[in-house]
């Protein structure tokens, strides 16, 4: 029997009157909504529209699961829901997608959009990536985190260099296993 494909929930955060304000995706929509609220408290300088909206609420927003999809289709399903709700005049989405033509949409501040586009276009230097890589070497990653990383990358194509690196890593792991004395006593 093959295991079921991992499922991802496309969710909406709604304000008190039932207006859809934000669309996202997560393995667990309720837990993700809670983490949105924690992040708002943890990062008071976050001025993204969704963070500003969450700070203005007296109670947590209502969470509604819009769809459950296979992990490899989650990104496309999320974008489809955002585009569908952008056409709905009742929905006032706070999602900012820098690749979408957002100029003129109600509730989208052009200065915030410009800042978001800049932050997405910004690249991390090779030196900074190397420092982070060295700092994280030997860092243990829990099985739950490995699963979340795998879900986030499901369905993304890998470059030939990435595939080659995976092959090298698997071969090294197998060689280490063969070199270790057997614990089975054979």
JSON list of C-alpha atoms in Angstrom, two decimals:
[
{"chain": "A", "resi": 1, "resn": "UNK", "atom": "CA", "xyz": [0.00, 0.00, 0.00]},
{"chain": "A", "resi": 2, "resn": "UNK", "atom": "CA", "xyz": [1.45, 3.38, -0.97]},
{"chain": "A", "resi": 3, "resn": "UNK", "atom": "CA", "xyz": [1.34, 6.16, 1.60]},
{"chain": "A", "resi": 4, "resn": "UNK", "atom": "CA", "xyz": [-1.07, 9.00, 0.94]},
{"chain": "A", "resi": 5, "resn": "UNK", "atom": "CA", "xyz": [0.45, 12.07, -0.68]},
{"chain": "A", "resi": 6, "resn": "UNK", "atom": "CA", "xyz": [1.04, 14.90, 1.79]},
{"chain": "A", "resi": 7, "resn": "UNK", "atom": "CA", "xyz": [-1.84, 17.39, 1.85]},
{"chain": "A", "resi": 8, "resn": "UNK", "atom": "CA", "xyz": [-1.61, 21.14, 2.21]},
{"chain": "A", "resi": 9, "resn": "UNK", "atom": "CA", "xyz": [-4.46, 23.42, 3.25]},
{"chain": "A", "resi": 10, "resn": "UNK", "atom": "CA", "xyz": [-5.17, 26.64, 1.39]},
{"chain": "A", "resi": 11, "resn": "UNK", "atom": "CA", "xyz": [-6.68, 28.91, 4.05]},
{"chain": "A", "resi": 12, "resn": "UNK", "atom": "CA", "xyz": [-8.22, 32.33, 4.41]},
{"chain": "A", "resi": 13, "resn": "UNK", "atom": "CA", "xyz": [-8.09, 34.72, 7.35]},
{"chain": "A", "resi": 14, "resn": "UNK", "atom": "CA", "xyz": [-11.38, 36.56, 7.72]},
{"chain": "A", "resi": 15, "resn": "UNK", "atom": "CA", "xyz": [-12.22, 39.63, 9.76]},
{"chain": "A", "resi": 16, "resn": "UNK", "atom": "CA", "xyz": [-15.20, 39.91, 12.13]},
{"chain": "A", "resi": 17, "resn": "UNK", "atom": "CA", "xyz": [-17.71, 40.64, 9.35]},
{"chain": "A", "resi": 18, "resn": "UNK", "atom": "CA", "xyz": [-16.57, 37.65, 7.25]},
{"chain": "A", "resi": 19, "resn": "UNK", "atom": "CA", "xyz": [-14.48, 39.57, 4.71]},
{"chain": "A", "resi": 20, "resn": "UNK", "atom": "CA", "xyz": [-11.52, 37.59, 3.37]},
{"chain": "A", "resi": 21, "resn": "UNK", "atom": "CA", "xyz": [-8.35, 39.54, 4.16]},
{"chain": "A", "resi": 22, "resn": "UNK", "atom": "CA", "xyz": [-5.51, 37.06, 3.61]},
{"chain": "A", "resi": 23, "resn": "UNK", "atom": "CA", "xyz": [-4.94, 33.77, 1.77]},
{"chain": "A", "resi": 24, "resn": "UNK", "atom": "CA", "xyz": [-2.11, 31.40, 2.63]},
{"chain": "A", "resi": 25, "resn": "UNK", "atom": "CA", "xyz": [-1.08, 27.76, 2.61]},
{"chain": "A", "resi": 26, "resn": "UNK", "atom": "CA", "xyz": [0.08, 25.45, 5.34]},
{"chain": "A", "resi": 27, "resn": "UNK", "atom": "CA", "xyz": [0.01, 21.83, 6.42]},
{"chain": "A", "resi": 28, "resn": "UNK", "atom": "CA", "xyz": [-2.07, 22.96, 9.41]},
{"chain": "A", "resi": 29, "resn": "UNK", "atom": "CA", "xyz": [-4.06, 26.15, 8.77]},
{"chain": "A", "resi": 30, "resn": "UNK", "atom": "CA", "xyz": [-5.11, 26.68, 12.39]},
{"chain": "A", "resi": 31, "resn": "UNK", "atom": "CA", "xyz": [-1.54, 26.41, 13.67]},
{"chain": "A", "resi": 32, "resn": "UNK", "atom": "CA", "xyz": [-0.32, 28.76, 10.94]},
{"chain": "A", "resi": 33, "resn": "UNK", "atom": "CA", "xyz": [-2.95, 31.35, 11.87]},
{"chain": "A", "resi": 34, "resn": "UNK", "atom": "CA", "xyz": [-1.74, 31.17, 15.47]},
{"chain": "A", "resi": 35, "resn": "UNK", "atom": "CA", "xyz": [1.84, 31.69, 14.34]},
{"chain": "A", "resi": 36, "resn": "UNK", "atom": "CA", "xyz": [0.74, 34.78, 12.37]},
{"chain": "A", "resi": 37, "resn": "UNK", "atom": "CA", "xyz": [-0.54, 36.24, 15.66]},
{"chain": "A", "resi": 38, "resn": "UNK", "atom": "CA", "xyz": [2.65, 35.28, 17.54]},
{"chain": "A", "resi": 39, "resn": "UNK", "atom": "CA", "xyz": [4.82, 36.84, 14.82]},
{"chain": "A", "resi": 40, "resn": "UNK", "atom": "CA", "xyz": [2.92, 40.12, 15.12]},
{"chain": "A", "resi": 41, "resn": "UNK", "atom": "CA", "xyz": [3.81, 40.27, 18.81]},
{"chain": "A", "resi": 42, "resn": "UNK", "atom": "CA", "xyz": [7.37, 39.05, 18.28]},
{"chain": "A", "resi": 43, "resn": "UNK", "atom": "CA", "xyz": [8.15, 41.50, 15.45]},
{"chain": "A", "resi": 44, "resn": "UNK", "atom": "CA", "xyz": [6.46, 44.82, 16.30]},
{"chain": "A", "resi": 45, "resn": "UNK", "atom": "CA", "xyz": [8.33, 46.65, 13.50]},
{"chain": "A", "resi": 46, "resn": "UNK", "atom": "CA", "xyz": [6.82, 44.44, 10.79]},
{"chain": "A", "resi": 47, "resn": "UNK", "atom": "CA", "xyz": [4.79, 46.87, 8.70]},
{"chain": "A", "resi": 48, "resn": "UNK", "atom": "CA", "xyz": [3.49, 44.48, 6.06]},
{"chain": "A", "resi": 49, "resn": "UNK", "atom": "CA", "xyz": [-0.23, 45.00, 5.48]},
{"chain": "A", "resi": 50, "resn": "UNK", "atom": "CA", "xyz": [-1.27, 41.65, 6.99]},
{"chain": "A", "resi": 51, "resn": "UNK", "atom": "CA", "xyz": [0.78, 42.31, 10.15]},
{"chain": "A", "resi": 52, "resn": "UNK", "atom": "CA", "xyz": [-0.69, 45.80, 10.51]},
{"chain": "A", "resi": 53, "resn": "UNK", "atom": "CA", "xyz": [-4.21, 44.37, 10.10]},
{"chain": "A", "resi": 54, "resn": "UNK", "atom": "CA", "xyz": [-3.61, 41.61, 12.67]},
{"chain": "A", "resi": 55, "resn": "UNK", "atom": "CA", "xyz": [-2.34, 44.18, 15.18]},
{"chain": "A", "resi": 56, "resn": "UNK", "atom": "CA", "xyz": [-5.56, 46.17, 14.77]},
{"chain": "A", "resi": 57, "resn": "UNK", "atom": "CA", "xyz": [-7.81, 43.23, 15.74]},
{"chain": "A", "resi": 58, "resn": "UNK", "atom": "CA", "xyz": [-9.25, 42.73, 19.20]},
{"chain": "A", "resi": 59, "resn": "UNK", "atom": "CA", "xyz": [-9.71, 38.98, 18.70]},
{"chain": "A", "resi": 60, "resn": "UNK", "atom": "CA", "xyz": [-7.96, 36.41, 16.50]},
{"chain": "A", "resi": 61, "resn": "UNK", "atom": "CA", "xyz": [-9.19, 36.33, 12.90]},
{"chain": "A", "resi": 62, "resn": "UNK", "atom": "CA", "xyz": [-11.47, 33.52, 11.78]},
{"chain": "A", "resi": 63, "resn": "UNK", "atom": "CA", "xyz": [-9.69, 30.80, 9.81]},
{"chain": "A", "resi": 64, "resn": "UNK", "atom": "CA", "xyz": [-11.44, 29.05, 6.94]},
{"chain": "A", "resi": 65, "resn": "UNK", "atom": "CA", "xyz": [-9.90, 26.21, 4.93]},
{"chain": "A", "resi": 66, "resn": "UNK", "atom": "CA", "xyz": [-10.62, 26.91, 1.26]},
{"chain": "A", "resi": 67, "resn": "UNK", "atom": "CA", "xyz": [-9.11, 23.73, -0.20]},
{"chain": "A", "resi": 68, "resn": "UNK", "atom": "CA", "xyz": [-6.92, 20.74, 0.59]},
{"chain": "A", "resi": 69, "resn": "UNK", "atom": "CA", "xyz": [-4.46, 19.90, -2.17]},
{"chain": "A", "resi": 70, "resn": "UNK", "atom": "CA", "xyz": [-1.46, 17.70, -2.80]},
{"chain": "A", "resi": 71, "resn": "UNK", "atom": "CA", "xyz": [1.75, 19.45, -1.68]},
{"chain": "A", "resi": 72, "resn": "UNK", "atom": "CA", "xyz": [3.14, 19.66, -5.22]},
{"chain": "A", "resi": 73, "resn": "UNK", "atom": "CA", "xyz": [0.08, 21.67, -6.31]},
{"chain": "A", "resi": 74, "resn": "UNK", "atom": "CA", "xyz": [-0.11, 23.95, -3.25]},
{"chain": "A", "resi": 75, "resn": "UNK", "atom": "CA", "xyz": [1.69, 26.98, -4.71]},
{"chain": "A", "resi": 76, "resn": "UNK", "atom": "CA", "xyz": [-0.46, 27.00, -7.85]},
{"chain": "A", "resi": 77, "resn": "UNK", "atom": "CA", "xyz": [-3.66, 26.51, -5.83]},
{"chain": "A", "resi": 78, "resn": "UNK", "atom": "CA", "xyz": [-2.77, 29.38, -3.50]},
{"chain": "A", "resi": 79, "resn": "UNK", "atom": "CA", "xyz": [-2.12, 31.73, -6.44]},
{"chain": "A", "resi": 80, "resn": "UNK", "atom": "CA", "xyz": [-5.39, 30.63, -8.07]},
{"chain": "A", "resi": 81, "resn": "UNK", "atom": "CA", "xyz": [-7.36, 31.43, -4.89]},
{"chain": "A", "resi": 82, "resn": "UNK", "atom": "CA", "xyz": [-5.66, 34.81, -4.54]},
{"chain": "A", "resi": 83, "resn": "UNK", "atom": "CA", "xyz": [-6.45, 35.70, -8.14]},
{"chain": "A", "resi": 84, "resn": "UNK", "atom": "CA", "xyz": [-10.05, 34.50, -7.76]},
{"chain": "A", "resi": 85, "resn": "UNK", "atom": "CA", "xyz": [-10.56, 36.56, -4.60]},
{"chain": "A", "resi": 86, "resn": "UNK", "atom": "CA", "xyz": [-8.88, 39.63, -6.10]},
{"chain": "A", "resi": 87, "resn": "UNK", "atom": "CA", "xyz": [-11.75, 39.74, -8.62]},
{"chain": "A", "resi": 88, "resn": "UNK", "atom": "CA", "xyz": [-14.30, 39.55, -5.78]},
{"chain": "A", "resi": 89, "resn": "UNK", "atom": "CA", "xyz": [-15.26, 43.09, -4.81]},
{"chain": "A", "resi": 90, "resn": "UNK", "atom": "CA", "xyz": [-16.23, 41.98, -1.28]},
{"chain": "A", "resi": 91, "resn": "UNK", "atom": "CA", "xyz": [-12.79, 40.53, -0.51]},
{"chain": "A", "resi": 92, "resn": "UNK", "atom": "CA", "xyz": [-10.15, 43.03, 0.54]},
{"chain": "A", "resi": 93, "resn": "UNK", "atom": "CA", "xyz": [-6.99, 40.96, 0.28]},
{"chain": "A", "resi": 94, "resn": "UNK", "atom": "CA", "xyz": [-3.81, 42.05, 1.97]},
{"chain": "A", "resi": 95, "resn": "UNK", "atom": "CA", "xyz": [-1.65, 39.54, 0.09]},
{"chain": "A", "resi": 96, "resn": "UNK", "atom": "CA", "xyz": [1.12, 41.29, -1.77]},
{"chain": "A", "resi": 97, "resn": "UNK", "atom": "CA", "xyz": [2.56, 39.24, -4.60]},
{"chain": "A", "resi": 98, "resn": "UNK", "atom": "CA", "xyz": [5.36, 41.21, -6.25]},
{"chain": "A", "resi": 99, "resn": "UNK", "atom": "CA", "xyz": [4.95, 39.40, -9.57]},
{"chain": "A", "resi": 100, "resn": "UNK", "atom": "CA", "xyz": [1.27, 40.40, -9.95]},
{"chain": "A", "resi": 101, "resn": "UNK", "atom": "CA", "xyz": [0.14, 43.67, -11.49]},
{"chain": "A", "resi": 102, "resn": "UNK", "atom": "CA", "xyz": [-1.25, 45.22, -8.31]},
{"chain": "A", "resi": 103, "resn": "UNK", "atom": "CA", "xyz": [-1.33, 48.89, -9.28]},
{"chain": "A", "resi": 104, "resn": "UNK", "atom": "CA", "xyz": [-4.82, 50.28, -8.86]},
{"chain": "A", "resi": 105, "resn": "UNK", "atom": "CA", "xyz": [-6.20, 47.44, -6.76]},
{"chain": "A", "resi": 106, "resn": "UNK", "atom": "CA", "xyz": [-8.25, 48.62, -3.77]},
{"chain": "A", "resi": 107, "resn": "UNK", "atom": "CA", "xyz": [-6.39, 48.55, -0.48]},
{"chain": "A", "resi": 108, "resn": "UNK", "atom": "CA", "xyz": [-2.90, 48.25, -1.99]},
{"chain": "A", "resi": 109, "resn": "UNK", "atom": "CA", "xyz": [-0.60, 51.06, -0.92]},
{"chain": "A", "resi": 110, "resn": "UNK", "atom": "CA", "xyz": [1.89, 51.80, -3.77]},
{"chain": "A", "resi": 111, "resn": "UNK", "atom": "CA", "xyz": [4.71, 52.63, -1.32]},
{"chain": "A", "resi": 112, "resn": "UNK", "atom": "CA", "xyz": [4.34, 49.28, 0.45]},
{"chain": "A", "resi": 113, "resn": "UNK", "atom": "CA", "xyz": [4.23, 47.51, -2.91]},
{"chain": "A", "resi": 114, "resn": "UNK", "atom": "CA", "xyz": [7.44, 49.24, -3.99]},
{"chain": "A", "resi": 115, "resn": "UNK", "atom": "CA", "xyz": [9.17, 48.18, -0.74]},
{"chain": "A", "resi": 116, "resn": "UNK", "atom": "CA", "xyz": [7.99, 44.58, -1.11]},
{"chain": "A", "resi": 117, "resn": "UNK", "atom": "CA", "xyz": [9.21, 44.41, -4.70]},
{"chain": "A", "resi": 118, "resn": "UNK", "atom": "CA", "xyz": [12.58, 45.74, -3.59]},
{"chain": "A", "resi": 119, "resn": "UNK", "atom": "CA", "xyz": [12.89, 43.22, -0.77]},
{"chain": "A", "resi": 120, "resn": "UNK", "atom": "CA", "xyz": [12.05, 40.31, -3.06]},
{"chain": "A", "resi": 121, "resn": "UNK", "atom": "CA", "xyz": [14.48, 41.51, -5.72]},
{"chain": "A", "resi": 122, "resn": "UNK", "atom": "CA", "xyz": [17.26, 41.83, -3.14]},
{"chain": "A", "resi": 123, "resn": "UNK", "atom": "CA", "xyz": [19.82, 39.03, -3.29]},
{"chain": "A", "resi": 124, "resn": "UNK", "atom": "CA", "xyz": [21.94, 37.65, -0.51]},
{"chain": "A", "resi": 125, "resn": "UNK", "atom": "CA", "xyz": [25.68, 37.90, -1.12]},
{"chain": "A", "resi": 126, "resn": "UNK", "atom": "CA", "xyz": [27.77, 34.77, -1.56]},
{"chain": "A", "resi": 127, "resn": "UNK", "atom": "CA", "xyz": [29.80, 35.80, 1.48]},
{"chain": "A", "resi": 128, "resn": "UNK", "atom": "CA", "xyz": [26.69, 35.99, 3.68]},
{"chain": "A", "resi": 129, "resn": "UNK", "atom": "CA", "xyz": [25.43, 32.60, 2.41]},
{"chain": "A", "resi": 130, "resn": "UNK", "atom": "CA", "xyz": [28.84, 31.07, 3.20]},
{"chain": "A", "resi": 131, "resn": "UNK", "atom": "CA", "xyz": [28.82, 32.50, 6.78]},
{"chain": "A", "resi": 132, "resn": "UNK", "atom": "CA", "xyz": [25.33, 31.13, 7.41]},
{"chain": "A", "resi": 133, "resn": "UNK", "atom": "CA", "xyz": [26.29, 27.76, 5.94]},
{"chain": "A", "resi": 134, "resn": "UNK", "atom": "CA", "xyz": [29.33, 27.49, 8.22]},
{"chain": "A", "resi": 135, "resn": "UNK", "atom": "CA", "xyz": [27.27, 28.51, 11.26]},
{"chain": "A", "resi": 136, "resn": "UNK", "atom": "CA", "xyz": [24.66, 25.83, 10.54]},
{"chain": "A", "resi": 137, "resn": "UNK", "atom": "CA", "xyz": [27.07, 22.95, 9.79]},
{"chain": "A", "resi": 138, "resn": "UNK", "atom": "CA", "xyz": [26.50, 20.09, 12.20]},
{"chain": "A", "resi": 139, "resn": "UNK", "atom": "CA", "xyz": [23.17, 21.59, 13.29]},
{"chain": "A", "resi": 140, "resn": "UNK", "atom": "CA", "xyz": [20.73, 18.78, 14.02]},
{"chain": "A", "resi": 141, "resn": "UNK", "atom": "CA", "xyz": [17.43, 19.00, 12.16]},
{"chain": "A", "resi": 142, "resn": "UNK", "atom": "CA", "xyz": [14.43, 17.24, 13.70]},
{"chain": "A", "resi": 143, "resn": "UNK", "atom": "CA", "xyz": [12.39, 14.77, 11.63]},
{"chain": "A", "resi": 144, "resn": "UNK", "atom": "CA", "xyz": [9.40, 17.13, 11.81]},
{"chain": "A", "resi": 145, "resn": "UNK", "atom": "CA", "xyz": [11.50, 19.97, 10.37]},
{"chain": "A", "resi": 146, "resn": "UNK", "atom": "CA", "xyz": [12.82, 17.68, 7.64]},
{"chain": "A", "resi": 147, "resn": "UNK", "atom": "CA", "xyz": [9.23, 16.83, 6.72]},
{"chain": "A", "resi": 148, "resn": "UNK", "atom": "CA", "xyz": [8.24, 20.52, 6.60]},
{"chain": "A", "resi": 149, "resn": "UNK", "atom": "CA", "xyz": [11.25, 21.29, 4.39]},
{"chain": "A", "resi": 150, "resn": "UNK", "atom": "CA", "xyz": [10.35, 18.39, 2.10]},
{"chain": "A", "resi": 151, "resn": "UNK", "atom": "CA", "xyz": [6.75, 19.63, 1.83]},
{"chain": "A", "resi": 152, "resn": "UNK", "atom": "CA", "xyz": [7.92, 23.15, 1.03]},
{"chain": "A", "resi": 153, "resn": "UNK", "atom": "CA", "xyz": [10.13, 21.85, -1.79]},
{"chain": "A", "resi": 154, "resn": "UNK", "atom": "CA", "xyz": [7.72, 19.23, -3.14]},
{"chain": "A", "resi": 155, "resn": "UNK", "atom": "CA", "xyz": [7.09, 19.64, -6.84]},
{"chain": "A", "resi": 156, "resn": "UNK", "atom": "CA", "xyz": [9.92, 22.12, -7.43]},
{"chain": "A", "resi": 157, "resn": "UNK", "atom": "CA", "xyz": [12.29, 21.15, -10.24]},
{"chain": "A", "resi": 158, "resn": "UNK", "atom": "CA", "xyz": [15.91, 20.62, -9.23]},
{"chain": "A", "resi": 159, "resn": "UNK", "atom": "CA", "xyz": [18.85, 21.93, -11.24]},
{"chain": "A", "resi": 160, "resn": "UNK", "atom": "CA", "xyz": [21.44, 19.45, -12.58]},
{"chain": "A", "resi": 161, "resn": "UNK", "atom": "CA", "xyz": [23.92, 20.79, -9.99]},
{"chain": "A", "resi": 162, "resn": "UNK", "atom": "CA", "xyz": [21.39, 20.16, -7.19]},
{"chain": "A", "resi": 163, "resn": "UNK", "atom": "CA", "xyz": [20.74, 16.61, -8.43]},
{"chain": "A", "resi": 164, "resn": "UNK", "atom": "CA", "xyz": [24.50, 15.96, -8.56]},
{"chain": "A", "resi": 165, "resn": "UNK", "atom": "CA", "xyz": [24.90, 17.24, -4.98]},
{"chain": "A", "resi": 166, "resn": "UNK", "atom": "CA", "xyz": [22.08, 14.95, -3.80]},
{"chain": "A", "resi": 167, "resn": "UNK", "atom": "CA", "xyz": [23.75, 11.98, -5.51]},
{"chain": "A", "resi": 168, "resn": "UNK", "atom": "CA", "xyz": [27.09, 12.75, -3.84]},
{"chain": "A", "resi": 169, "resn": "UNK", "atom": "CA", "xyz": [25.41, 13.05, -0.43]},
{"chain": "A", "resi": 170, "resn": "UNK", "atom": "CA", "xyz": [23.54, 9.76, -0.80]},
{"chain": "A", "resi": 171, "resn": "UNK", "atom": "CA", "xyz": [26.71, 7.95, -1.93]},
{"chain": "A", "resi": 172, "resn": "UNK", "atom": "CA", "xyz": [28.63, 9.32, 1.07]},
{"chain": "A", "resi": 173, "resn": "UNK", "atom": "CA", "xyz": [25.90, 8.22, 3.47]},
{"chain": "A", "resi": 174, "resn": "UNK", "atom": "CA", "xyz": [25.84, 4.73, 1.96]},
{"chain": "A", "resi": 175, "resn": "UNK", "atom": "CA", "xyz": [29.63, 4.48, 2.13]},
{"chain": "A", "resi": 176, "resn": "UNK", "atom": "CA", "xyz": [29.58, 5.47, 5.81]},
{"chain": "A", "resi": 177, "resn": "UNK", "atom": "CA", "xyz": [26.93, 2.82, 6.52]},
{"chain": "A", "resi": 178, "resn": "UNK", "atom": "CA", "xyz": [29.01, 0.15, 4.78]},
{"chain": "A", "resi": 179, "resn": "UNK", "atom": "CA", "xyz": [32.14, 1.21, 6.70]},
{"chain": "A", "resi": 180, "resn": "UNK", "atom": "CA", "xyz": [30.45, 1.02, 10.12]},
{"chain": "A", "resi": 181, "resn": "UNK", "atom": "CA", "xyz": [30.53, -2.35, 11.86]},
{"chain": "A", "resi": 182, "resn": "UNK", "atom": "CA", "xyz": [27.25, -4.15, 11.62]},
{"chain": "A", "resi": 183, "resn": "UNK", "atom": "CA", "xyz": [25.12, -3.97, 14.76]},
{"chain": "A", "resi": 184, "resn": "UNK", "atom": "CA", "xyz": [23.22, -7.08, 13.72]},
{"chain": "A", "resi": 185, "resn": "UNK", "atom": "CA", "xyz": [26.10, -9.42, 14.55]},
{"chain": "A", "resi": 186, "resn": "UNK", "atom": "CA", "xyz": [26.26, -10.92, 11.06]}
]
